[in-house]
Amino acid sequence: MLDESLLDTPDGLAEADRRGLLRGAAEAGARVRTAARHAAEAGIGDLKPDGRPRAVLIAGPGAAATHTADLLGTLAGAGSPFVRLAPTGVAPAAGALRWELPGWAGSVDLLLIATPDGTEPSLSLLADQAYRRGCAVVAVAPAGTPLAEAVAGAHGMFVPMATAPYDHEEPIAASSPGVFWALLTPLLALLDRIGLLGAPQDALGKIADRLDTVAERCGPAIATYSNPAKTLAAELADSLPVVWTEGNSAGPAGRRFAAALADLAGRPAVVAELPEALAAHNALLAGPLAASADPDDFFRDRVEEAPALHARVVLLRDRPIGGLTAAPGARDIALSHDTPISELEPDEGDELETLAELIAVTDFAAVYLALASRA
């Protein structure tokens, strides 16, 4: 159940936020600025690339690396294929995870390592393996970790991750907003330098400014009725989020939102891109999860029994879209199945700005849902 009264109690939210999630979301803009400065100090701006890599391999643990690879691959398009090196192992622990380069990786490829830990022995071995194969290596991780030494030994480039004091107080959530931006920003600067996507210094500044704007609109002191993140969290109470995305970069934002709901709030969600989502989820909306499938039982004990779980569509669009759009069809299908719909559409801006806004608002919503939920 969701304690909606807690959403409008800033002190209560702060007390419930034992993992620093709200701080991480509020300080996302500052993380971007710090990470951009670290990237510049590491020498990314001084690189003289000799053409584009054949492929970009991305390795790292958990959701942060997955979301980073997803977003970078989407932004870069078909220029160079992005391949996430998924780990193997018996447990999601630093010492148990294992990464291996594919057999075809060689001197024309680029290995990116992104981790909020840096103590994973296999990542250090991966950097050494890449060096022996001739791959260029760039890593983003906390300073002073074994990975930093391994990358230096592999003649690669190491960028210290932008961290905050509270990162070390509690275990870092895989979908923490601060961690995501701290890992992503230096890699945006790097890929801009080698010509795979456009993210110059001024674009990173615009991302930081947009994240600050979202933090002002979605902060804990802003009441639910004028706070889009709190409103979305309240709408998703006792619902199965059916996340539909439209636009090139909204896809990664929707997939990150679904993962954050599971990781931070313990809520399942399904996600798909329009227009294929209309066919993929039509049976779901017509089935037992539809709002009209199981009318609220008049005799249900409102104290002891939880309400039935029903689907709610969340439509994410990466910018105002002119011309062809599947949004009207999505609204019609949702309403024809008596399924409520929430919509998020960012203010105008370039692709990175609008993407940052979508990610930031949904990050705040996932955090609020996590903090205000109770058994």
Coordinates of C-alpha atoms in Angstrom, one line a residue:
M1 CA 0.0 0.0 0.0
L2 CA 1.0 3.6 -0.6
D3 CA 1.0 6.1 2.2
E4 CA 0.0 9.1 0.2
S5 CA 0.1 11.4 3.2
L6 CA 3.8 10.7 3.4
L7 CA 4.3 12.2 -0.1
D8 CA 3.5 15.6 1.3
T9 CA 5.5 15.2 4.5
P10 CA 9.1 16.2 3.6
D11 CA 10.5 15.3 7.0
G12 CA 8.9 11.9 6.8
L13 CA 10.3 11.3 3.4
A14 CA 13.8 12.3 4.6
E15 CA 13.5 9.9 7.5
A16 CA 12.4 7.0 5.3
D17 CA 15.2 7.8 2.8
R18 CA 17.9 5.6 4.4
R19 CA 19.7 5.0 1.1
G20 CA 20.0 8.6 0.0
L21 CA 17.8 8.1 -3.0
L22 CA 16.2 11.6 -2.9
R23 CA 19.6 13.2 -2.4
G24 CA 20.9 11.3 -5.4
A25 CA 18.0 12.4 -7.6
A26 CA 18.2 16.0 -6.4
E27 CA 22.0 16.2 -6.9
A28 CA 22.0 14.6 -10.4
G29 CA 22.8 18.0 -12.0
A30 CA 25.7 18.5 -9.7
R31 CA 27.0 14.9 -10.4
V32 CA 26.9 15.7 -14.2
R33 CA 29.0 18.9 -13.6
T34 CA 31.5 17.1 -11.4
A35 CA 31.7 14.1 -13.7
A36 CA 32.3 16.4 -16.7
R37 CA 35.1 18.1 -14.8
H38 CA 36.7 14.7 -14.0
A39 CA 36.5 13.8 -17.6
A40 CA 38.2 16.9 -18.7
E41 CA 40.9 16.5 -16.0
A42 CA 41.5 12.9 -17.2
G43 CA 42.4 14.2 -20.6
I44 CA 39.4 13.2 -22.7
G45 CA 39.4 16.6 -24.4
D46 CA 43.0 16.1 -25.5
L47 CA 42.4 12.8 -27.2
K48 CA 43.3 12.6 -30.9
P49 CA 41.1 9.7 -32.2
D50 CA 42.3 7.8 -35.2
G51 CA 38.9 7.0 -36.7
R52 CA 35.9 5.3 -35.2
P53 CA 36.1 2.0 -33.4
R54 CA 34.6 -1.1 -35.1
A55 CA 32.6 -1.9 -32.0
V56 CA 32.2 -0.5 -28.5
L57 CA 32.1 -3.1 -25.7
I58 CA 30.7 -2.1 -22.3
A59 CA 31.3 -4.0 -19.1
G60 CA 30.1 -3.4 -15.6
P61 CA 27.8 -4.8 -12.9
G62 CA 24.1 -4.4 -12.5
A63 CA 21.6 -1.9 -13.8
A64 CA 23.9 1.1 -14.1
A65 CA 26.0 -0.6 -16.7
T66 CA 23.0 -2.0 -18.5
H67 CA 21.2 1.4 -18.7
T68 CA 24.4 3.1 -19.8
A69 CA 25.0 0.7 -22.6
D70 CA 21.3 0.9 -23.7
L71 CA 21.3 4.7 -23.7
L72 CA 24.7 5.1 -25.4
G73 CA 23.8 2.6 -28.1
T74 CA 20.5 4.3 -28.8
L75 CA 22.1 7.8 -29.1
A76 CA 25.0 6.6 -31.2
G77 CA 22.8 4.8 -33.7
A78 CA 24.4 2.6 -36.3
G79 CA 27.8 4.4 -36.2
S80 CA 29.5 1.6 -34.2
P81 CA 27.6 -1.4 -32.6
F82 CA 27.4 -1.2 -28.8
V83 CA 27.8 -4.6 -27.1
R84 CA 27.2 -5.1 -23.4
L85 CA 29.4 -7.8 -22.0
A86 CA 27.0 -9.5 -19.6
P87 CA 28.7 -11.1 -16.6
T88 CA 28.4 -14.7 -15.5
G89 CA 28.8 -16.1 -12.0
V90 CA 27.1 -17.7 -9.1
A91 CA 26.1 -14.5 -7.3
P92 CA 25.9 -10.8 -7.9
A93 CA 29.0 -10.1 -5.8
A94 CA 32.2 -8.3 -6.8
G95 CA 34.3 -11.5 -6.4
A96 CA 31.8 -13.8 -8.1
L97 CA 31.1 -12.0 -11.3
R98 CA 33.1 -12.9 -14.4
W99 CA 33.5 -11.0 -17.7
E100 CA 35.1 -12.2 -20.9
L101 CA 35.9 -10.4 -24.2
P102 CA 34.3 -12.0 -27.3
G103 CA 36.7 -13.9 -29.5
W104 CA 36.5 -11.3 -32.3
A105 CA 37.5 -8.3 -30.1
G106 CA 40.8 -6.8 -31.1
S107 CA 42.8 -3.7 -31.9
V108 CA 40.0 -1.9 -33.8
D109 CA 37.5 -2.1 -30.8
L110 CA 37.0 0.0 -27.7
L111 CA 36.3 -1.4 -24.2
L112 CA 34.4 0.8 -21.8
I113 CA 34.2 -0.3 -18.1
A114 CA 31.6 1.4 -15.9
T115 CA 31.2 0.4 -12.2
P116 CA 30.3 2.1 -9.0
D117 CA 32.5 -0.4 -7.1
G118 CA 35.9 -0.9 -8.8
T119 CA 36.9 -3.9 -6.6
E120 CA 35.7 -6.6 -9.1
P121 CA 38.8 -8.8 -9.8
S122 CA 37.3 -9.9 -13.1
L123 CA 37.1 -6.3 -14.4
S124 CA 40.8 -5.8 -13.7
L125 CA 41.5 -9.0 -15.5
L126 CA 39.3 -7.9 -18.4
A127 CA 41.3 -4.7 -18.7
D128 CA 44.5 -6.7 -18.9
Q129 CA 42.9 -9.1 -21.5
A130 CA 41.9 -6.1 -23.6
Y131 CA 45.4 -4.7 -23.5
R132 CA 46.8 -8.0 -24.7
R133 CA 44.3 -8.0 -27.5
G134 CA 45.1 -4.4 -28.5
C135 CA 41.8 -3.0 -27.5
A136 CA 41.7 0.6 -26.2
V137 CA 40.4 0.7 -22.6
V138 CA 38.5 3.5 -20.8
A139 CA 37.1 3.0 -17.3
V140 CA 34.9 5.1 -15.0
A141 CA 35.0 3.9 -11.3
P142 CA 35.7 5.3 -7.8
A143 CA 39.3 6.6 -7.4
G144 CA 41.8 4.5 -5.5
T145 CA 40.2 1.1 -6.4
P146 CA 42.0 -1.9 -7.8
L147 CA 40.4 -1.2 -11.2
A148 CA 42.2 2.1 -11.4
E149 CA 45.6 0.4 -11.0
A150 CA 44.6 -2.3 -13.6
V151 CA 43.6 0.3 -16.2
A152 CA 46.9 2.2 -15.6
G153 CA 48.8 -1.0 -16.1
A154 CA 46.8 -1.7 -19.4
H155 CA 47.8 1.8 -20.6
G156 CA 44.1 2.8 -20.7
M157 CA 42.3 5.9 -19.5
F158 CA 40.8 6.0 -16.1
V159 CA 38.2 8.7 -15.1
P160 CA 37.4 8.9 -11.4
M161 CA 33.7 8.5 -10.7
A162 CA 31.9 11.5 -9.2
T163 CA 30.9 10.3 -5.8
A164 CA 29.2 11.8 -2.7
P165 CA 29.9 11.1 1.0
Y166 CA 26.7 9.2 1.5
D167 CA 27.6 6.7 -1.3
H168 CA 29.8 5.0 1.3
E169 CA 27.3 5.0 4.1
E170 CA 24.8 2.5 2.7
P171 CA 24.9 -0.1 -0.1
I172 CA 24.4 1.7 -3.4
A173 CA 21.2 0.9 -5.2
A174 CA 21.8 -0.3 -8.7
S175 CA 19.3 2.2 -10.1
S176 CA 20.4 5.1 -8.0
P177 CA 20.1 8.3 -10.0
G178 CA 23.4 9.7 -8.8
V179 CA 25.3 6.6 -9.8
F180 CA 23.8 6.5 -13.2
W181 CA 24.7 10.1 -14.1
A182 CA 28.2 9.8 -12.6
L183 CA 29.0 6.8 -14.8
L184 CA 27.2 8.1 -17.9
T185 CA 28.6 11.6 -18.2
P186 CA 32.3 10.8 -18.8
L187 CA 31.3 8.3 -21.4
L188 CA 29.2 10.8 -23.2
A189 CA 32.2 13.2 -23.3
L190 CA 34.4 10.4 -24.6
L191 CA 32.1 9.3 -27.3
D192 CA 31.6 12.9 -28.4
R193 CA 35.3 13.2 -28.7
I194 CA 35.7 10.2 -31.0
G195 CA 32.7 11.2 -33.1
L196 CA 30.1 8.5 -32.2
L197 CA 27.5 11.0 -30.8
G198 CA 27.1 14.7 -30.1
A199 CA 27.7 15.6 -26.5
P200 CA 30.0 18.6 -26.3
Q201 CA 30.7 20.5 -23.1
D202 CA 27.9 22.9 -23.5
A203 CA 25.5 20.0 -24.1
L204 CA 26.6 18.4 -20.8
G205 CA 25.9 21.8 -19.1
K206 CA 22.4 21.8 -20.6
I207 CA 21.8 18.3 -19.2
A208 CA 22.9 19.5 -15.7
D209 CA 20.6 22.6 -16.0
R210 CA 17.6 20.4 -17.0
L211 CA 18.2 18.0 -14.2
D212 CA 18.4 21.0 -11.7
T213 CA 15.0 22.2 -13.2
V214 CA 13.4 18.8 -12.6
A215 CA 14.8 18.7 -9.1
E216 CA 13.1 22.0 -8.4
R217 CA 9.8 20.8 -9.8
C218 CA 9.9 17.4 -8.3
G219 CA 11.6 17.9 -4.9
P220 CA 10.1 16.7 -1.6
A221 CA 9.0 20.2 -0.6
I222 CA 6.7 20.5 -3.7
A223 CA 3.1 19.4 -3.1
T224 CA 1.8 16.4 -4.9
Y225 CA -0.8 18.3 -6.9
S226 CA 1.9 20.4 -8.7
N227 CA 4.7 17.7 -8.5
P228 CA 4.7 15.4 -11.6
A229 CA 6.8 12.8 -10.0
K230 CA 4.7 12.6 -6.8
T231 CA 1.6 12.6 -8.9
L232 CA 2.9 9.7 -11.0
A233 CA 3.9 7.7 -7.9
A234 CA 0.4 8.2 -6.4
E235 CA -1.2 7.1 -9.7
L236 CA 0.9 3.9 -9.8
A237 CA -0.2 2.8 -6.3
D238 CA -1.8 -0.6 -6.5
S239 CA -1.2 -0.7 -10.3
L240 CA 0.8 -2.7 -12.7
P241 CA 2.7 0.0 -14.8
V242 CA 2.5 -0.7 -18.5
V243 CA 5.2 1.6 -19.8
W244 CA 4.8 2.7 -23.5
T245 CA 7.5 4.8 -25.1
E246 CA 7.5 6.9 -28.3
G247 CA 10.5 8.5 -29.8
N248 CA 14.1 7.3 -30.4
S249 CA 15.5 8.1 -27.0
A250 CA 12.4 7.5 -24.9
G251 CA 13.0 3.7 -25.2
P252 CA 16.0 3.7 -22.8
A253 CA 14.1 6.0 -20.4
G254 CA 11.2 3.6 -20.3
R255 CA 13.4 0.6 -19.8
R256 CA 15.3 2.4 -17.0
F257 CA 12.0 3.4 -15.3
A258 CA 10.8 -0.2 -15.3
A259 CA 14.1 -1.4 -13.8
A260 CA 14.0 1.4 -11.2
L261 CA 10.5 0.4 -10.2
A262 CA 11.7 -3.1 -9.5
D263 CA 15.0 -2.2 -7.9
L264 CA 13.9 0.7 -5.8
A265 CA 10.2 0.1 -5.1
G266 CA 9.9 -3.6 -5.6
R267 CA 7.2 -3.1 -8.2
P268 CA 6.9 -5.1 -11.4
A269 CA 6.4 -3.3 -14.7
V270 CA 6.2 -4.1 -18.4
V271 CA 7.6 -1.9 -21.1
A272 CA 7.4 -1.7 -24.9
E273 CA 7.8 0.9 -27.7
L274 CA 5.0 2.3 -29.8
P275 CA 3.5 1.3 -32.1
E276 CA 4.4 -2.3 -31.5
A277 CA 3.3 -2.0 -27.9
L278 CA -0.3 -1.7 -29.0
A279 CA -0.3 -5.3 -30.3
A280 CA 2.1 -6.7 -27.7
H281 CA 0.1 -5.6 -24.7
N282 CA -3.5 -5.7 -26.1
A283 CA -4.2 -9.1 -24.6
L284 CA -2.7 -7.9 -21.3
L285 CA -5.1 -4.9 -21.2
A286 CA -8.1 -7.1 -22.1
G287 CA -7.2 -9.8 -19.5
P288 CA -7.7 -10.1 -15.8
L289 CA -5.5 -7.0 -15.1
A290 CA -7.9 -4.7 -16.9
A291 CA -9.6 -2.2 -14.7
S292 CA -13.0 -3.5 -15.6
A293 CA -12.0 -7.2 -15.2
D294 CA -12.5 -7.4 -11.4
P295 CA -14.7 -4.7 -10.1
D296 CA -13.9 -3.7 -6.5
D297 CA -15.6 -6.1 -4.2
F298 CA -18.0 -4.3 -2.0
F299 CA -17.4 -6.8 0.8
R300 CA -13.6 -6.6 0.7
D301 CA -12.0 -5.7 4.0
R302 CA -10.4 -2.3 3.3
V303 CA -8.0 -2.7 6.2
E304 CA -6.8 -6.3 5.9
E305 CA -7.2 -7.0 2.1
A306 CA -5.2 -5.2 -0.5
P307 CA -7.1 -3.9 -3.6
A308 CA -6.8 -5.9 -6.8
L309 CA -3.9 -5.1 -9.1
H310 CA -4.9 -3.4 -12.3
A311 CA -2.9 -2.1 -15.3
R312 CA -2.1 1.5 -15.8
V313 CA -0.5 2.8 -19.0
V314 CA 2.4 5.2 -18.6
L315 CA 3.1 6.9 -21.9
L316 CA 6.6 8.5 -22.2
R317 CA 7.4 10.6 -25.2
D318 CA 10.9 12.1 -25.6
R319 CA 9.7 15.4 -27.1
P320 CA 6.7 17.0 -28.7
I321 CA 6.3 15.0 -31.9
G322 CA 4.8 16.4 -35.1
G323 CA 3.4 14.4 -37.9
L324 CA 2.9 10.7 -37.5
T325 CA 2.4 9.5 -33.9
A326 CA 0.8 6.5 -32.3
A327 CA -0.1 8.4 -29.1
P328 CA -3.8 8.9 -30.1
G329 CA -4.2 5.2 -30.9
A330 CA -2.5 4.4 -27.6
R331 CA -5.0 6.5 -25.6
D332 CA -7.9 5.0 -27.5
I333 CA -6.8 1.4 -26.8
A334 CA -6.1 2.1 -23.1
L335 CA -9.5 3.8 -22.6
S336 CA -11.4 1.1 -24.6
H337 CA -10.1 -1.3 -22.0
D338 CA -11.0 1.0 -19.1
T339 CA -7.3 1.4 -18.4
P340 CA -6.2 4.7 -17.0
I341 CA -3.2 6.4 -18.6
S342 CA -0.5 8.7 -17.3
E343 CA 1.6 10.8 -19.8
L344 CA 5.0 12.4 -19.5
E345 CA 6.3 14.7 -22.2
P346 CA 9.4 16.9 -21.6
D347 CA 9.7 20.6 -22.5
E348 CA 11.4 21.4 -25.8
G349 CA 15.1 21.0 -26.1
D350 CA 17.8 18.9 -27.8
E351 CA 17.8 15.1 -27.6
L352 CA 20.0 14.9 -24.5
E353 CA 18.0 17.5 -22.6
T354 CA 14.6 15.9 -23.2
L355 CA 16.0 12.5 -22.4
A356 CA 17.5 13.8 -19.2
E357 CA 14.1 15.2 -18.2
L358 CA 12.3 12.0 -18.8
I359 CA 14.8 10.0 -16.8
A360 CA 14.9 12.5 -14.0
V361 CA 11.1 12.7 -13.5
T362 CA 10.7 8.9 -13.6
D363 CA 13.6 8.5 -11.3
F364 CA 11.9 10.8 -8.7
A365 CA 8.7 8.9 -9.2
A366 CA 10.3 5.5 -8.5
V367 CA 12.0 6.9 -5.4
Y368 CA 8.7 8.4 -4.1
L369 CA 6.9 5.1 -4.7
A370 CA 9.7 3.3 -2.9
L371 CA 9.7 5.6 0.1
A372 CA 5.9 5.9 0.5
S373 CA 5.1 2.2 0.0
R374 CA 4.5 0.1 3.1
A375 CA 3.5 -3.5 3.7

